[in-house]
Amino acid sequence: MTSMTTNAHAPGRRAVKAVIPAAGLATRFLPATKAVPKELLPVVDRPVLQYIVEEAAAAGITDVLLVTGRGKTSMVDHFDRRPDVEARLEEKGDRERLAAVRRTSELADIYTVRQGEALGLGHAVGTAAAHVGDNPFAVLLGDEFVEEDKPLLPAMLDLQARTGGIVLAFMEVKPEETSRYGIASVSPSDLGDDIVQVTGLVEKPAPEEAPSNLAVLGRYILPGSIFEAIRDTKPGSGGEIQLTDAMAQLLADGTPVHGIVYRGHRYDTGMPLGYLQAVVMLASQRPDLGEEFRGWLAEFVAGGAKG
């Protein structure tokens, strides 16, 4: 292992860049996603992707690389200026919406790289090598986000700066759900509450083979050495290059891997049911919509959901 790779594992450097893999076809949402990227589907009045970029920005990360695919240029457009819309809102005196529109272009510096083929999460992350270099960086999956008042990234970034190596986020899942996630085997750590030492990783194990009920949540802090591991990773589950397999190889080679068990709520918009749940939950919490929406929803449910 080269000295450069070894340094990438060392503590002391806080990640300042984020990578958001967003090149998938989102077949579960067809035909809606035929022309509109899944990441731009609205959760009330903000697209999913904006929640994720806001999460990164709130943690001090303002350099964001979107891994895109064909037909997804509108994701970049969302974070660009719209002088025509801004001028119209200014003429109307709609200061609130004007600020909201301008804010999207002020959140972060947005960069893009194209993933030519959908060959798995590991492959998608690997396309960021030239942008990230040998520095630690964050990966935020493009279809999930966490509660704004219970952030996760700051603690992950701080931990990785202390320990080096890889820092993961975990959530507890039901045993029958382990086949949907990367699952970790862990041991206790003295680094803080809800922090564990990761001893193994397996991708989508059957319930009877799962080493725990701790599933990898879609947030990762990775060292630059992950790119070499990805290049050496053979296709695994689903015939794709799995990020879990590349991380498992670094773990086997001696890279420290720690995890934080997240106790807040994770919004999973990757499937229609989870997306609808996120819309309802966040709409119910809105100070401008919540009271009226919750009242209507209660009546709707009490009436047998017939409208």
PDB file of C-alpha atoms in Angstrom:
ATOM      1  CA  MET A   1       0.000   0.000   0.000  1.00  0.00           C
ATOM      2  CA  THR A   2       1.429   3.383  -0.968  1.00  0.00           C
ATOM      3  CA  SER A   3       2.102   6.149   1.507  1.00  0.00           C
ATOM      4  CA  MET A   4      -0.543   8.256  -0.210  1.00  0.00           C
ATOM      5  CA  THR A   5      -3.185   5.620   0.430  1.00  0.00           C
ATOM      6  CA  THR A   6      -2.056   5.204   4.034  1.00  0.00           C
ATOM      7  CA  ASN A   7      -2.336   8.959   4.605  1.00  0.00           C
ATOM      8  CA  ALA A   8      -5.887   8.854   3.270  1.00  0.00           C
ATOM      9  CA  HIS A   9      -6.761   6.644   6.251  1.00  0.00           C
ATOM     10  CA  ALA A  10      -5.206   8.987   8.792  1.00  0.00           C
ATOM     11  CA  PRO A  11      -7.289  11.203  11.075  1.00  0.00           C
ATOM     12  CA  GLY A  12      -7.121  14.974  10.995  1.00  0.00           C
ATOM     13  CA  ARG A  13      -8.659  15.957   7.657  1.00  0.00           C
ATOM     14  CA  ARG A  14     -12.357  16.797   7.707  1.00  0.00           C
ATOM     15  CA  ALA A  15     -14.211  16.009   4.487  1.00  0.00           C
ATOM     16  CA  VAL A  16     -15.254  19.122   2.557  1.00  0.00           C
ATOM     17  CA  LYS A  17     -16.805  17.548  -0.552  1.00  0.00           C
ATOM     18  CA  ALA A  18     -19.932  15.464  -1.093  1.00  0.00           C
ATOM     19  CA  VAL A  19     -20.891  13.044  -3.845  1.00  0.00           C
ATOM     20  CA  ILE A  20     -24.563  12.345  -4.598  1.00  0.00           C
ATOM     21  CA  PRO A  21     -25.117   9.311  -6.864  1.00  0.00           C
ATOM     22  CA  ALA A  22     -28.221  10.168  -8.898  1.00  0.00           C
ATOM     23  CA  ALA A  23     -27.936   8.295 -12.182  1.00  0.00           C
ATOM     24  CA  GLY A  24     -30.538   5.568 -11.620  1.00  0.00           C
ATOM     25  CA  LEU A  25     -33.508   4.982 -13.901  1.00  0.00           C
ATOM     26  CA  ALA A  26     -36.096   4.988 -11.090  1.00  0.00           C
ATOM     27  CA  THR A  27     -38.189   2.303 -12.762  1.00  0.00           C
ATOM     28  CA  ARG A  28     -40.433   2.022  -9.682  1.00  0.00           C
ATOM     29  CA  PHE A  29     -41.804   5.495 -10.458  1.00  0.00           C
ATOM     30  CA  LEU A  30     -42.451   5.094 -14.181  1.00  0.00           C
ATOM     31  CA  PRO A  31     -44.020   6.703 -16.125  1.00  0.00           C
ATOM     32  CA  ALA A  32     -43.519   9.795 -13.902  1.00  0.00           C
ATOM     33  CA  THR A  33     -39.731   9.477 -14.135  1.00  0.00           C
ATOM     34  CA  LYS A  34     -39.624   9.021 -17.897  1.00  0.00           C
ATOM     35  CA  ALA A  35     -38.880  12.740 -18.272  1.00  0.00           C
ATOM     36  CA  VAL A  36     -38.552  13.957 -14.658  1.00  0.00           C
ATOM     37  CA  PRO A  37     -35.657  12.618 -12.544  1.00  0.00           C
ATOM     38  CA  LYS A  38     -36.799  10.846  -9.386  1.00  0.00           C
ATOM     39  CA  GLU A  39     -34.553  13.178  -7.418  1.00  0.00           C
ATOM     40  CA  LEU A  40     -36.692  16.148  -8.521  1.00  0.00           C
ATOM     41  CA  LEU A  41     -40.022  14.703  -7.424  1.00  0.00           C
ATOM     42  CA  PRO A  42     -41.462  17.231  -4.965  1.00  0.00           C
ATOM     43  CA  VAL A  43     -41.866  16.589  -1.269  1.00  0.00           C
ATOM     44  CA  VAL A  44     -44.472  19.324  -0.676  1.00  0.00           C
ATOM     45  CA  ASP A  45     -42.679  22.217  -2.416  1.00  0.00           C
ATOM     46  CA  ARG A  46     -39.015  21.159  -2.479  1.00  0.00           C
ATOM     47  CA  PRO A  47     -37.603  18.317  -4.565  1.00  0.00           C
ATOM     48  CA  VAL A  48     -35.944  15.398  -2.821  1.00  0.00           C
ATOM     49  CA  LEU A  49     -32.523  16.449  -4.113  1.00  0.00           C
ATOM     50  CA  GLN A  50     -32.807  19.885  -2.525  1.00  0.00           C
ATOM     51  CA  TYR A  51     -33.388  18.363   0.903  1.00  0.00           C
ATOM     52  CA  ILE A  52     -30.169  16.368   0.435  1.00  0.00           C
ATOM     53  CA  VAL A  53     -28.060  19.303  -0.769  1.00  0.00           C
ATOM     54  CA  GLU A  54     -29.428  21.367   2.128  1.00  0.00           C
ATOM     55  CA  GLU A  55     -28.370  18.578   4.492  1.00  0.00           C
ATOM     56  CA  ALA A  56     -24.816  18.727   3.114  1.00  0.00           C
ATOM     57  CA  ALA A  57     -24.704  22.530   3.236  1.00  0.00           C
ATOM     58  CA  ALA A  58     -25.937  22.591   6.840  1.00  0.00           C
ATOM     59  CA  ALA A  59     -22.978  20.353   7.736  1.00  0.00           C
ATOM     60  CA  GLY A  60     -20.531  22.786   6.135  1.00  0.00           C
ATOM     61  CA  ILE A  61     -20.129  21.000   2.798  1.00  0.00           C
ATOM     62  CA  THR A  62     -20.670  23.340  -0.153  1.00  0.00           C
ATOM     63  CA  ASP A  63     -18.810  21.394  -2.880  1.00  0.00           C
ATOM     64  CA  VAL A  64     -21.312  18.856  -4.245  1.00  0.00           C
ATOM     65  CA  LEU A  65     -20.757  16.472  -7.149  1.00  0.00           C
ATOM     66  CA  LEU A  66     -23.857  14.980  -8.761  1.00  0.00           C
ATOM     67  CA  VAL A  67     -23.306  11.645 -10.493  1.00  0.00           C
ATOM     68  CA  THR A  68     -25.853  11.895 -13.282  1.00  0.00           C
ATOM     69  CA  GLY A  69     -27.150   9.848 -16.176  1.00  0.00           C
ATOM     70  CA  ARG A  70     -28.952  10.430 -19.459  1.00  0.00           C
ATOM     71  CA  GLY A  71     -31.957  12.728 -19.264  1.00  0.00           C
ATOM     72  CA  LYS A  72     -31.030  14.194 -15.888  1.00  0.00           C
ATOM     73  CA  THR A  73     -29.667  17.617 -16.773  1.00  0.00           C
ATOM     74  CA  SER A  74     -32.686  19.238 -15.107  1.00  0.00           C
ATOM     75  CA  MET A  75     -31.155  18.321 -11.735  1.00  0.00           C
ATOM     76  CA  VAL A  76     -28.396  20.841 -12.412  1.00  0.00           C
ATOM     77  CA  ASP A  77     -30.894  23.381 -13.734  1.00  0.00           C
ATOM     78  CA  HIS A  78     -32.718  23.309 -10.404  1.00  0.00           C
ATOM     79  CA  PHE A  79     -29.654  24.775  -8.673  1.00  0.00           C
ATOM     80  CA  ASP A  80     -29.049  27.417 -11.357  1.00  0.00           C
ATOM     81  CA  ARG A  81     -30.298  30.991 -11.346  1.00  0.00           C
ATOM     82  CA  ARG A  82     -33.646  31.851 -12.976  1.00  0.00           C
ATOM     83  CA  PRO A  83     -33.499  35.617 -13.575  1.00  0.00           C
ATOM     84  CA  ASP A  84     -36.858  35.582 -15.384  1.00  0.00           C
ATOM     85  CA  VAL A  85     -38.653  33.912 -12.474  1.00  0.00           C
ATOM     86  CA  GLU A  86     -36.854  36.107  -9.953  1.00  0.00           C
ATOM     87  CA  ALA A  87     -37.790  39.276 -11.851  1.00  0.00           C
ATOM     88  CA  ARG A  88     -41.444  38.242 -11.983  1.00  0.00           C
ATOM     89  CA  LEU A  89     -41.554  37.503  -8.262  1.00  0.00           C
ATOM     90  CA  GLU A  90     -39.839  40.789  -7.511  1.00  0.00           C
ATOM     91  CA  GLU A  91     -42.417  42.669  -9.602  1.00  0.00           C
ATOM     92  CA  LYS A  92     -45.188  40.983  -7.611  1.00  0.00           C
ATOM     93  CA  GLY A  93     -43.487  41.769  -4.328  1.00  0.00           C
ATOM     94  CA  ASP A  94     -43.434  38.088  -3.393  1.00  0.00           C
ATOM     95  CA  ARG A  95     -40.343  38.292  -1.215  1.00  0.00           C
ATOM     96  CA  GLU A  96     -40.836  34.903   0.419  1.00  0.00           C
ATOM     97  CA  ARG A  97     -40.875  32.905  -2.812  1.00  0.00           C
ATOM     98  CA  LEU A  98     -38.138  35.075  -4.285  1.00  0.00           C
ATOM     99  CA  ALA A  99     -35.860  34.179  -1.381  1.00  0.00           C
ATOM    100  CA  ALA A 100     -36.742  30.497  -1.744  1.00  0.00           C
ATOM    101  CA  VAL A 101     -35.917  30.505  -5.470  1.00  0.00           C
ATOM    102  CA  ARG A 102     -32.634  32.353  -4.999  1.00  0.00           C
ATOM    103  CA  ARG A 103     -31.630  30.090  -2.144  1.00  0.00           C
ATOM    104  CA  THR A 104     -31.367  27.052  -4.411  1.00  0.00           C
ATOM    105  CA  SER A 105     -28.478  28.651  -6.325  1.00  0.00           C
ATOM    106  CA  GLU A 106     -26.722  29.723  -3.124  1.00  0.00           C
ATOM    107  CA  LEU A 107     -26.665  26.408  -1.259  1.00  0.00           C
ATOM    108  CA  ALA A 108     -23.533  24.908  -2.798  1.00  0.00           C
ATOM    109  CA  ASP A 109     -21.220  24.778  -5.772  1.00  0.00           C
ATOM    110  CA  ILE A 110     -22.744  22.045  -7.946  1.00  0.00           C
ATOM    111  CA  TYR A 111     -20.580  19.920 -10.218  1.00  0.00           C
ATOM    112  CA  THR A 112     -21.515  16.921 -12.339  1.00  0.00           C
ATOM    113  CA  VAL A 113     -20.013  13.761 -13.765  1.00  0.00           C
ATOM    114  CA  ARG A 114     -21.789  11.309 -16.056  1.00  0.00           C
ATOM    115  CA  GLN A 115     -22.082   7.625 -15.171  1.00  0.00           C
ATOM    116  CA  GLY A 116     -22.247   6.058 -18.617  1.00  0.00           C
ATOM    117  CA  GLU A 117     -23.786   2.790 -17.454  1.00  0.00           C
ATOM    118  CA  ALA A 118     -25.746   1.860 -14.320  1.00  0.00           C
ATOM    119  CA  LEU A 119     -23.214  -0.619 -12.955  1.00  0.00           C
ATOM    120  CA  GLY A 120     -23.914  -0.235  -9.252  1.00  0.00           C
ATOM    121  CA  LEU A 121     -23.336   2.168  -6.385  1.00  0.00           C
ATOM    122  CA  GLY A 122     -19.647   1.344  -6.176  1.00  0.00           C
ATOM    123  CA  HIS A 123     -19.197   2.190  -9.848  1.00  0.00           C
ATOM    124  CA  ALA A 124     -21.136   5.446  -9.406  1.00  0.00           C
ATOM    125  CA  VAL A 125     -18.932   6.528  -6.496  1.00  0.00           C
ATOM    126  CA  GLY A 126     -15.866   5.556  -8.507  1.00  0.00           C
ATOM    127  CA  THR A 127     -16.694   8.160 -11.158  1.00  0.00           C
ATOM    128  CA  ALA A 128     -15.954  10.856  -8.564  1.00  0.00           C
ATOM    129  CA  ALA A 129     -12.246   9.979  -8.299  1.00  0.00           C
ATOM    130  CA  ALA A 130     -10.931  12.884 -10.378  1.00  0.00           C
ATOM    131  CA  HIS A 131     -13.091  15.421  -8.532  1.00  0.00           C
ATOM    132  CA  VAL A 132     -12.352  14.174  -5.019  1.00  0.00           C
ATOM    133  CA  GLY A 133      -8.733  13.108  -5.342  1.00  0.00           C
ATOM    134  CA  ASP A 134      -7.051  11.630  -2.260  1.00  0.00           C
ATOM    135  CA  ASN A 135      -9.256  13.445   0.248  1.00  0.00           C
ATOM    136  CA  PRO A 136     -11.970  12.083   2.536  1.00  0.00           C
ATOM    137  CA  PHE A 137     -15.457  12.841   1.235  1.00  0.00           C
ATOM    138  CA  ALA A 138     -19.104  12.290   2.005  1.00  0.00           C
ATOM    139  CA  VAL A 139     -21.516  10.182  -0.039  1.00  0.00           C
ATOM    140  CA  LEU A 140     -25.220  10.976   0.255  1.00  0.00           C
ATOM    141  CA  LEU A 141     -27.631   8.695  -1.570  1.00  0.00           C
ATOM    142  CA  GLY A 142     -30.039  10.645  -3.730  1.00  0.00           C
ATOM    143  CA  ASP A 143     -33.313   9.166  -2.483  1.00  0.00           C
ATOM    144  CA  GLU A 144     -33.169   9.554   1.284  1.00  0.00           C
ATOM    145  CA  PHE A 145     -32.665  12.276   3.855  1.00  0.00           C
ATOM    146  CA  VAL A 146     -33.002  12.771   7.604  1.00  0.00           C
ATOM    147  CA  GLU A 147     -34.794  15.143   9.934  1.00  0.00           C
ATOM    148  CA  GLU A 148     -33.483  18.692   9.729  1.00  0.00           C
ATOM    149  CA  ASP A 149     -33.537  19.110  13.509  1.00  0.00           C
ATOM    150  CA  LYS A 150     -31.764  15.767  14.065  1.00  0.00           C
ATOM    151  CA  PRO A 151     -28.798  16.027  11.686  1.00  0.00           C
ATOM    152  CA  LEU A 152     -26.469  13.122  11.079  1.00  0.00           C
ATOM    153  CA  LEU A 153     -23.647  14.387   8.864  1.00  0.00           C
ATOM    154  CA  PRO A 154     -21.893  16.716  11.356  1.00  0.00           C
ATOM    155  CA  ALA A 155     -21.292  13.882  13.814  1.00  0.00           C
ATOM    156  CA  MET A 156     -20.101  11.605  11.003  1.00  0.00           C
ATOM    157  CA  LEU A 157     -17.678  14.224   9.669  1.00  0.00           C
ATOM    158  CA  ASP A 158     -16.305  14.937  13.140  1.00  0.00           C
ATOM    159  CA  LEU A 159     -15.845  11.228  13.876  1.00  0.00           C
ATOM    160  CA  GLN A 160     -14.023  10.570  10.608  1.00  0.00           C
ATOM    161  CA  ALA A 161     -11.680  13.505  11.290  1.00  0.00           C
ATOM    162  CA  ARG A 162     -10.874  11.848  14.655  1.00  0.00           C
ATOM    163  CA  THR A 163     -10.504   8.253  13.517  1.00  0.00           C
ATOM    164  CA  GLY A 164      -9.721   8.382   9.808  1.00  0.00           C
ATOM    165  CA  GLY A 165     -10.860   5.530   7.607  1.00  0.00           C
ATOM    166  CA  ILE A 166     -14.549   4.957   6.951  1.00  0.00           C
ATOM    167  CA  VAL A 167     -17.509   6.205   8.954  1.00  0.00           C
ATOM    168  CA  LEU A 168     -20.958   4.757   8.266  1.00  0.00           C
ATOM    169  CA  ALA A 169     -24.448   5.502   9.501  1.00  0.00           C
ATOM    170  CA  PHE A 170     -26.693   2.699  10.694  1.00  0.00           C
ATOM    171  CA  MET A 171     -30.337   2.288  11.454  1.00  0.00           C
ATOM    172  CA  GLU A 172     -31.981  -0.621  13.206  1.00  0.00           C
ATOM    173  CA  VAL A 173     -34.247  -2.683  10.949  1.00  0.00           C
ATOM    174  CA  LYS A 174     -36.554  -5.641  11.467  1.00  0.00           C
ATOM    175  CA  PRO A 175     -34.885  -9.028  10.922  1.00  0.00           C
ATOM    176  CA  GLU A 176     -37.039  -9.754   7.881  1.00  0.00           C
ATOM    177  CA  GLU A 177     -35.781  -6.556   6.211  1.00  0.00           C
ATOM    178  CA  THR A 178     -32.048  -7.361   6.220  1.00  0.00           C
ATOM    179  CA  SER A 179     -32.137  -8.651   2.623  1.00  0.00           C
ATOM    180  CA  ARG A 180     -32.823  -5.078   1.449  1.00  0.00           C
ATOM    181  CA  TYR A 181     -29.680  -3.502   2.942  1.00  0.00           C
ATOM    182  CA  GLY A 182     -25.985  -3.746   3.589  1.00  0.00           C
ATOM    183  CA  ILE A 183     -25.702  -5.183   7.120  1.00  0.00           C
ATOM    184  CA  ALA A 184     -22.832  -4.768   9.571  1.00  0.00           C
ATOM    185  CA  SER A 185     -21.315  -6.889  12.288  1.00  0.00           C
ATOM    186  CA  VAL A 186     -20.087  -4.620  15.077  1.00  0.00           C
ATOM    187  CA  SER A 187     -18.354  -4.483  18.430  1.00  0.00           C
ATOM    188  CA  PRO A 188     -18.625  -1.843  21.175  1.00  0.00           C
ATOM    189  CA  SER A 189     -16.602   1.355  21.002  1.00  0.00           C
ATOM    190  CA  ASP A 190     -15.521   3.810  23.703  1.00  0.00           C
ATOM    191  CA  LEU A 191     -15.723   6.782  21.330  1.00  0.00           C
ATOM    192  CA  GLY A 192     -19.204   7.884  22.368  1.00  0.00           C
ATOM    193  CA  ASP A 193     -22.853   6.979  22.616  1.00  0.00           C
ATOM    194  CA  ASP A 194     -24.240   5.095  19.602  1.00  0.00           C
ATOM    195  CA  ILE A 195     -20.755   4.755  18.060  1.00  0.00           C
ATOM    196  CA  VAL A 196     -19.653   1.216  17.166  1.00  0.00           C
ATOM    197  CA  GLN A 197     -16.596  -0.444  15.711  1.00  0.00           C
ATOM    198  CA  VAL A 198     -17.460  -2.221  12.453  1.00  0.00           C
ATOM    199  CA  THR A 199     -15.955  -5.687  12.110  1.00  0.00           C
ATOM    200  CA  GLY A 200     -17.681  -6.860   8.939  1.00  0.00           C
ATOM    201  CA  LEU A 201     -20.051  -5.910   6.137  1.00  0.00           C
ATOM    202  CA  VAL A 202     -22.310  -8.058   3.983  1.00  0.00           C
ATOM    203  CA  GLU A 203     -24.581  -6.946   1.167  1.00  0.00           C
ATOM    204  CA  LYS A 204     -28.296  -7.859   1.427  1.00  0.00           C
ATOM    205  CA  PRO A 205     -28.038 -11.037   3.531  1.00  0.00           C
ATOM    206  CA  ALA A 206     -30.972 -13.343   4.141  1.00  0.00           C
ATOM    207  CA  PRO A 207     -32.408 -12.892   7.661  1.00  0.00           C
ATOM    208  CA  GLU A 208     -30.914 -16.171   8.890  1.00  0.00           C
ATOM    209  CA  GLU A 209     -27.455 -15.092   7.656  1.00  0.00           C
ATOM    210  CA  ALA A 210     -27.481 -11.467   8.840  1.00  0.00           C
ATOM    211  CA  PRO A 211     -24.828 -10.697  11.501  1.00  0.00           C
ATOM    212  CA  SER A 212     -27.005  -7.991  13.118  1.00  0.00           C
ATOM    213  CA  ASN A 213     -30.011  -5.787  12.486  1.00  0.00           C
ATOM    214  CA  LEU A 214     -27.862  -2.698  11.809  1.00  0.00           C
ATOM    215  CA  ALA A 215     -28.454  -1.603   8.231  1.00  0.00           C
ATOM    216  CA  VAL A 216     -26.256   0.859   6.369  1.00  0.00           C
ATOM    217  CA  LEU A 217     -28.135   4.122   5.941  1.00  0.00           C
ATOM    218  CA  GLY A 218     -27.417   6.137   2.799  1.00  0.00           C
ATOM    219  CA  ARG A 219     -24.671   8.306   4.315  1.00  0.00           C
ATOM    220  CA  TYR A 220     -20.966   7.485   4.168  1.00  0.00           C
ATOM    221  CA  ILE A 221     -17.704   9.285   4.929  1.00  0.00           C
ATOM    222  CA  LEU A 222     -15.002   7.597   2.866  1.00  0.00           C
ATOM    223  CA  PRO A 223     -11.231   7.971   2.432  1.00  0.00           C
ATOM    224  CA  GLY A 224      -9.718   8.567  -0.996  1.00  0.00           C
ATOM    225  CA  SER A 225      -8.366   5.005  -0.935  1.00  0.00           C
ATOM    226  CA  ILE A 226     -11.891   3.762  -1.661  1.00  0.00           C
ATOM    227  CA  PHE A 227     -11.345   4.478  -5.355  1.00  0.00           C
ATOM    228  CA  GLU A 228      -8.551   1.926  -5.669  1.00  0.00           C
ATOM    229  CA  ALA A 229     -10.692  -0.595  -3.812  1.00  0.00           C
ATOM    230  CA  ILE A 230     -13.601   0.061  -6.188  1.00  0.00           C
ATOM    231  CA  ARG A 231     -11.364  -0.485  -9.197  1.00  0.00           C
ATOM    232  CA  ASP A 232     -10.355  -3.854  -7.743  1.00  0.00           C
ATOM    233  CA  THR A 233     -13.910  -4.897  -6.867  1.00  0.00           C
ATOM    234  CA  LYS A 234     -15.577  -7.529  -9.025  1.00  0.00           C
ATOM    235  CA  PRO A 235     -19.319  -7.456  -9.723  1.00  0.00           C
ATOM    236  CA  GLY A 236     -21.266  -8.827  -6.770  1.00  0.00           C
ATOM    237  CA  SER A 237     -24.936  -8.803  -5.763  1.00  0.00           C
ATOM    238  CA  GLY A 238     -27.134  -8.169  -8.804  1.00  0.00           C
ATOM    239  CA  GLY A 239     -24.110  -8.288 -11.113  1.00  0.00           C
ATOM    240  CA  GLU A 240     -23.172  -4.764  -9.977  1.00  0.00           C
ATOM    241  CA  ILE A 241     -20.060  -3.266  -8.420  1.00  0.00           C
ATOM    242  CA  GLN A 242     -21.154  -2.882  -4.820  1.00  0.00           C
ATOM    243  CA  LEU A 243     -19.775  -0.137  -2.586  1.00  0.00           C
ATOM    244  CA  THR A 244     -20.258  -2.491   0.371  1.00  0.00           C
ATOM    245  CA  ASP A 245     -17.817  -4.968  -1.192  1.00  0.00           C
ATOM    246  CA  ALA A 246     -15.188  -2.260  -1.724  1.00  0.00           C
ATOM    247  CA  MET A 247     -15.553  -1.066   1.872  1.00  0.00           C
ATOM    248  CA  ALA A 248     -15.316  -4.652   3.116  1.00  0.00           C
ATOM    249  CA  GLN A 249     -12.008  -5.001   1.259  1.00  0.00           C
ATOM    250  CA  LEU A 250     -10.602  -1.870   2.904  1.00  0.00           C
ATOM    251  CA  LEU A 251     -11.759  -3.214   6.270  1.00  0.00           C
ATOM    252  CA  ALA A 252      -9.965  -6.495   5.605  1.00  0.00           C
ATOM    253  CA  ASP A 253      -6.816  -4.537   4.681  1.00  0.00           C
ATOM    254  CA  GLY A 254      -6.822  -2.757   8.035  1.00  0.00           C
ATOM    255  CA  THR A 255      -8.739   0.442   7.376  1.00  0.00           C
ATOM    256  CA  PRO A 256     -10.631   1.486  10.534  1.00  0.00           C
ATOM    257  CA  VAL A 257     -14.397   1.467  10.080  1.00  0.00           C
ATOM    258  CA  HIS A 258     -16.770   3.045  12.588  1.00  0.00           C
ATOM    259  CA  GLY A 259     -20.493   3.556  12.579  1.00  0.00           C
ATOM    260  CA  ILE A 260     -23.026   5.852  14.197  1.00  0.00           C
ATOM    261  CA  VAL A 261     -26.450   4.406  14.988  1.00  0.00           C
ATOM    262  CA  TYR A 262     -28.954   7.068  13.947  1.00  0.00           C
ATOM    263  CA  ARG A 263     -31.952   7.539  16.243  1.00  0.00           C
ATOM    264  CA  GLY A 264     -33.843  10.127  14.205  1.00  0.00           C
ATOM    265  CA  HIS A 265     -36.239   9.565  11.326  1.00  0.00           C
ATOM    266  CA  ARG A 266     -34.988   8.652   7.878  1.00  0.00           C
ATOM    267  CA  TYR A 267     -37.176   9.618   4.943  1.00  0.00           C
ATOM    268  CA  ASP A 268     -36.852   6.973   2.214  1.00  0.00           C
ATOM    269  CA  THR A 269     -38.205   8.275  -1.093  1.00  0.00           C
ATOM    270  CA  GLY A 270     -36.718   5.466  -3.177  1.00  0.00           C
ATOM    271  CA  MET A 271     -40.033   3.591  -3.404  1.00  0.00           C
ATOM    272  CA  PRO A 272     -43.568   4.951  -3.941  1.00  0.00           C
ATOM    273  CA  LEU A 273     -44.780   4.044  -0.445  1.00  0.00           C
ATOM    274  CA  GLY A 274     -41.835   5.682   1.289  1.00  0.00           C
ATOM    275  CA  TYR A 275     -42.150   8.724  -0.959  1.00  0.00           C
ATOM    276  CA  LEU A 276     -45.828   9.154  -0.101  1.00  0.00           C
ATOM    277  CA  GLN A 277     -45.070   8.723   3.593  1.00  0.00           C
ATOM    278  CA  ALA A 278     -42.426  11.451   3.392  1.00  0.00           C
ATOM    279  CA  VAL A 279     -44.855  13.833   1.678  1.00  0.00           C
ATOM    280  CA  VAL A 280     -47.570  13.223   4.288  1.00  0.00           C
ATOM    281  CA  MET A 281     -45.222  13.452   7.269  1.00  0.00           C
ATOM    282  CA  LEU A 282     -43.515  16.655   6.164  1.00  0.00           C
ATOM    283  CA  ALA A 283     -46.745  18.294   5.042  1.00  0.00           C
ATOM    284  CA  SER A 284     -48.235  17.488   8.449  1.00  0.00           C
ATOM    285  CA  GLN A 285     -45.326  19.235  10.164  1.00  0.00           C
ATOM    286  CA  ARG A 286     -45.452  22.420   8.096  1.00  0.00           C
ATOM    287  CA  PRO A 287     -46.550  25.475  10.108  1.00  0.00           C
ATOM    288  CA  ASP A 288     -48.336  26.927   7.055  1.00  0.00           C
ATOM    289  CA  LEU A 289     -50.077  23.696   5.976  1.00  0.00           C
ATOM    290  CA  GLY A 290     -49.961  21.230   8.827  1.00  0.00           C
ATOM    291  CA  GLU A 291     -53.054  22.061  10.837  1.00  0.00           C
ATOM    292  CA  GLU A 292     -55.412  22.185   7.862  1.00  0.00           C
ATOM    293  CA  PHE A 293     -53.795  19.181   6.187  1.00  0.00           C
ATOM    294  CA  ARG A 294     -53.944  17.033   9.339  1.00  0.00           C
ATOM    295  CA  GLY A 295     -57.613  17.919   9.765  1.00  0.00           C
ATOM    296  CA  TRP A 296     -58.420  16.927   6.199  1.00  0.00           C
ATOM    297  CA  LEU A 297     -56.339  13.752   6.509  1.00  0.00           C
ATOM    298  CA  ALA A 298     -58.165  12.687   9.684  1.00  0.00           C
ATOM    299  CA  GLU A 299     -61.537  13.185   7.987  1.00  0.00           C
ATOM    300  CA  PHE A 300     -60.333  11.321   4.905  1.00  0.00           C
ATOM    301  CA  VAL A 301     -59.146   8.315   6.913  1.00  0.00           C
ATOM    302  CA  ALA A 302     -62.247   8.334   9.144  1.00  0.00           C
ATOM    303  CA  GLY A 303     -64.409   8.270   6.034  1.00  0.00           C
ATOM    304  CA  GLY A 304     -62.827   5.050   4.863  1.00  0.00           C
ATOM    305  CA  ALA A 305     -60.338   6.822   2.546  1.00  0.00           C
ATOM    306  CA  LYS A 306     -62.984   7.239  -0.142  1.00  0.00           C
ATOM    307  CA  GLY A 307     -62.411  10.944  -0.673  1.00  0.00           C
TER     308      GLY A 307
END
